[in-house]
Amino acid sequence: MAGRRGALIVLEGADRAGKSTQVRRLVEALKDQGYQAEGMRFPERTTEIGRLIGSYLENKSNIEDHTIHLLFSANRWEHVPLIKEKLRSGVTLVVDRYAFSGVAFTSSKENFSLHWCKQPDVGLPKPDLVVFLNITPEAAAKRGDYGNERYETSAFQKKVQKRYTELMEDKSLNWKVIDAAQSIEDVHNAIKRLSEAIVTEARDQPIGKLWVED
Ligand SMILES: Nc1ncnc2c1ncn2[C@@H]1O[C@H](COP(=O)(O)OP(=O)(O)OP(=O)(O)O)[C@@H](O)[C@H]1O
Ligand SMILES: [Mg+2]
């Protein structure tokens, strides 16, 4: 039927929770089921804004805290035309981090409120499903050392985890928490079940706006 859109599915969670692994697995599985599906990730480091972010994350440049927050948001906004085009053409997008990462990270810095951090992302396409891959810092650490990028310390990651918990209290979003300490296969099966249901549910609904009362 004409006009059926794809679903916007976001995977969030701490470093090493398994987001990138699960985005790849889910895209493959959806395609195997005959759906159109593509992966996407934020930050997307290939644009001009993305390159500034990449250099910041690799500690090759310093950018003032508010400014980098706005650049992360701008990196999502610059992809909104593409996101809408894909969804409207029936492609389900599986996204590796989205506004929730942006807010959880900046609001873990001194003197940043959750409220301020959310504002630049208000009105982005609203995910139909946000999967939170839940893992303790200890279990995540067993998957390899934190890298050398900015934010990759266990103290900062604990603050980020707390901010995610606050964001998950927002019942206007379809948050689903999955135990990410399970095997890759078990986590995948859980995400696949949730995603197949949401692809069916979302296809006749308009694309919503993130953090906007409807
Ligand atoms: N369920 C799992 N059990 C054991 N190891 C896992 C599991 N999921 C992923 N891994 C492994 O943990 C490592 C991190 O996984 P992945 O890169 O998918 O995490 P991520 O959430 O994308 O991390 P980052 O936030 O750093 O990008 C990889 O080596 C991956 O193979
Ligand atoms: Mg990753």
mmCIF file of C-alpha atoms in Angstrom, residues 82-196:
data_model
loop_
_atom_site.group_PDB
_atom_site.id
_atom_site.type_symbol
_atom_site.label_atom_id
_atom_site.label_comp_id
_atom_site.label_asym_id
_atom_site.label_seq_id
_atom_site.Cartn_x
_atom_site.Cartn_y
_atom_site.Cartn_z
ATOM 1 C CA LEU A 82 17.655 12.123 4.782
ATOM 2 C CA ILE A 83 15.966 10.431 7.764
ATOM 3 C CA LYS A 84 12.534 11.661 6.644
ATOM 4 C CA GLU A 85 13.149 10.724 3.025
ATOM 5 C CA LYS A 86 14.200 7.193 4.005
ATOM 6 C CA LEU A 87 11.307 6.658 6.411
ATOM 7 C CA ARG A 88 8.775 7.961 3.889
ATOM 8 C CA SER A 89 10.147 5.683 1.192
ATOM 9 C CA GLY A 90 9.470 2.728 3.476
ATOM 10 C CA VAL A 91 12.976 2.151 4.836
ATOM 11 C CA THR A 92 13.254 1.245 8.515
ATOM 12 C CA LEU A 93 16.238 3.035 10.062
ATOM 13 C CA VAL A 94 18.204 1.444 12.866
ATOM 14 C CA VAL A 95 20.193 4.200 14.551
ATOM 15 C CA ASP A 96 23.317 3.757 16.694
ATOM 16 C CA ARG A 97 22.931 6.565 19.318
ATOM 17 C CA TYR A 98 20.671 9.612 18.946
ATOM 18 C CA ALA A 99 19.671 12.659 20.982
ATOM 19 C CA PHE A 100 19.631 10.620 24.212
ATOM 20 C CA SER A 101 23.378 10.077 24.014
ATOM 21 C CA GLY A 102 23.895 13.776 23.362
ATOM 22 C CA VAL A 103 21.851 14.741 26.401
ATOM 23 C CA ALA A 104 23.199 12.005 28.690
ATOM 24 C CA PHE A 105 26.812 12.968 27.943
ATOM 25 C CA THR A 106 26.640 16.768 28.146
ATOM 26 C CA SER A 107 24.363 16.755 31.194
ATOM 27 C CA SER A 108 26.991 14.640 32.977
ATOM 28 C CA LYS A 109 29.355 17.616 32.839
ATOM 29 C CA GLU A 110 29.375 20.197 35.648
ATOM 30 C CA ASN A 111 26.650 22.861 35.503
ATOM 31 C CA PHE A 112 24.545 21.400 32.671
ATOM 32 C CA SER A 113 20.871 20.707 33.344
ATOM 33 C CA LEU A 114 18.969 17.951 31.610
ATOM 34 C CA HIS A 115 16.449 20.583 30.516
ATOM 35 C CA TRP A 116 19.003 22.797 28.772
ATOM 36 C CA CYS A 117 20.639 19.843 27.088
ATOM 37 C CA LYS A 118 17.393 18.594 25.550
ATOM 38 C CA GLN A 119 16.379 21.862 23.879
ATOM 39 C CA PRO A 120 18.481 21.728 20.671
ATOM 40 C CA ASP A 121 17.067 18.282 19.824
ATOM 41 C CA VAL A 122 13.419 19.184 20.471
ATOM 42 C CA GLY A 123 11.468 18.430 17.277
ATOM 43 C CA LEU A 124 13.818 15.856 15.747
ATOM 44 C CA PRO A 125 12.025 12.867 14.201
ATOM 45 C CA LYS A 126 10.718 10.881 17.186
ATOM 46 C CA PRO A 127 11.892 7.285 17.427
ATOM 47 C CA ASP A 128 9.119 4.699 17.336
ATOM 48 C CA LEU A 129 11.253 2.539 19.623
ATOM 49 C CA VAL A 130 14.272 3.285 21.807
ATOM 50 C CA VAL A 131 16.100 0.172 22.950
ATOM 51 C CA PHE A 132 18.316 0.721 25.970
ATOM 52 C CA LEU A 133 21.063 -1.889 26.193
ATOM 53 C CA ASN A 134 21.540 -2.123 29.919
ATOM 54 C CA ILE A 135 24.887 -3.237 31.282
ATOM 55 C CA THR A 136 26.884 -2.610 34.448
ATOM 56 C CA PRO A 137 30.188 -0.750 33.984
ATOM 57 C CA GLU A 138 31.946 -3.859 35.351
ATOM 58 C CA ALA A 139 30.431 -6.166 32.720
ATOM 59 C CA ALA A 140 31.124 -3.639 29.973
ATOM 60 C CA ALA A 141 34.754 -3.348 31.113
ATOM 61 C CA LYS A 142 35.229 -7.102 30.550
ATOM 62 C CA ARG A 143 34.592 -6.507 26.846
ATOM 63 C CA GLY A 144 37.871 -4.642 26.549
ATOM 64 C CA ASP A 145 39.383 -1.496 27.910
ATOM 65 C CA TYR A 146 37.773 1.820 27.385
ATOM 66 C CA GLY A 147 39.447 3.447 24.420
ATOM 67 C CA ASN A 148 41.399 6.648 24.407
ATOM 68 C CA GLU A 149 38.566 8.879 23.315
ATOM 69 C CA ARG A 150 37.202 11.643 25.446
ATOM 70 C CA TYR A 151 34.464 10.474 27.892
ATOM 71 C CA GLU A 152 35.827 6.917 27.985
ATOM 72 C CA THR A 153 36.465 6.752 31.703
ATOM 73 C CA SER A 154 34.486 4.681 34.154
ATOM 74 C CA ALA A 155 33.615 7.621 36.451
ATOM 75 C CA PHE A 156 32.103 9.585 33.577
ATOM 76 C CA GLN A 157 30.273 6.522 32.246
ATOM 77 C CA LYS A 158 28.576 6.085 35.650
ATOM 78 C CA LYS A 159 27.211 9.633 35.502
ATOM 79 C CA VAL A 160 26.017 9.011 31.944
ATOM 80 C CA GLN A 161 24.172 5.875 33.086
ATOM 81 C CA LYS A 162 22.328 7.904 35.731
ATOM 82 C CA ARG A 163 21.258 10.495 33.154
ATOM 83 C CA TYR A 164 19.938 7.762 30.861
ATOM 84 C CA THR A 165 17.820 6.529 33.788
ATOM 85 C CA GLU A 166 16.319 10.014 34.122
ATOM 86 C CA LEU A 167 15.607 10.191 30.384
ATOM 87 C CA MET A 168 13.873 6.796 30.518
ATOM 88 C CA GLU A 169 11.307 8.201 32.971
ATOM 89 C CA ASP A 170 9.736 10.037 30.003
ATOM 90 C CA LYS A 171 6.690 7.916 29.224
ATOM 91 C CA SER A 172 5.943 9.750 25.960
ATOM 92 C CA LEU A 173 8.745 7.668 24.449
ATOM 93 C CA ASN A 174 8.676 3.954 23.763
ATOM 94 C CA TRP A 175 11.705 2.906 25.842
ATOM 95 C CA LYS A 176 12.485 -0.799 26.124
ATOM 96 C CA VAL A 177 15.287 -1.950 28.397
ATOM 97 C CA ILE A 178 17.141 -5.098 27.442
ATOM 98 C CA ASP A 179 19.702 -6.931 29.582
ATOM 99 C CA ALA A 180 22.811 -6.439 27.452
ATOM 100 C CA ALA A 181 24.885 -8.853 29.551
ATOM 101 C CA GLN A 182 23.176 -11.750 27.740
ATOM 102 C CA SER A 183 24.801 -13.410 24.723
ATOM 103 C CA ILE A 184 24.875 -11.493 21.429
ATOM 104 C CA GLU A 185 22.297 -13.946 20.095
ATOM 105 C CA ASP A 186 19.872 -13.546 23.008
ATOM 106 C CA VAL A 187 20.117 -9.757 22.920
ATOM 107 C CA HIS A 188 19.561 -9.864 19.163
ATOM 108 C CA ASN A 189 16.462 -12.053 19.467
ATOM 109 C CA ALA A 190 14.946 -9.732 22.052
ATOM 110 C CA ILE A 191 15.577 -6.643 19.890
ATOM 111 C CA LYS A 192 14.282 -8.402 16.781
ATOM 112 C CA ARG A 193 10.991 -9.293 18.462
ATOM 113 C CA LEU A 194 10.418 -5.708 19.608
ATOM 114 C CA SER A 195 11.426 -4.302 16.227
ATOM 115 C CA GLU A 196 9.176 -6.496 14.117
#
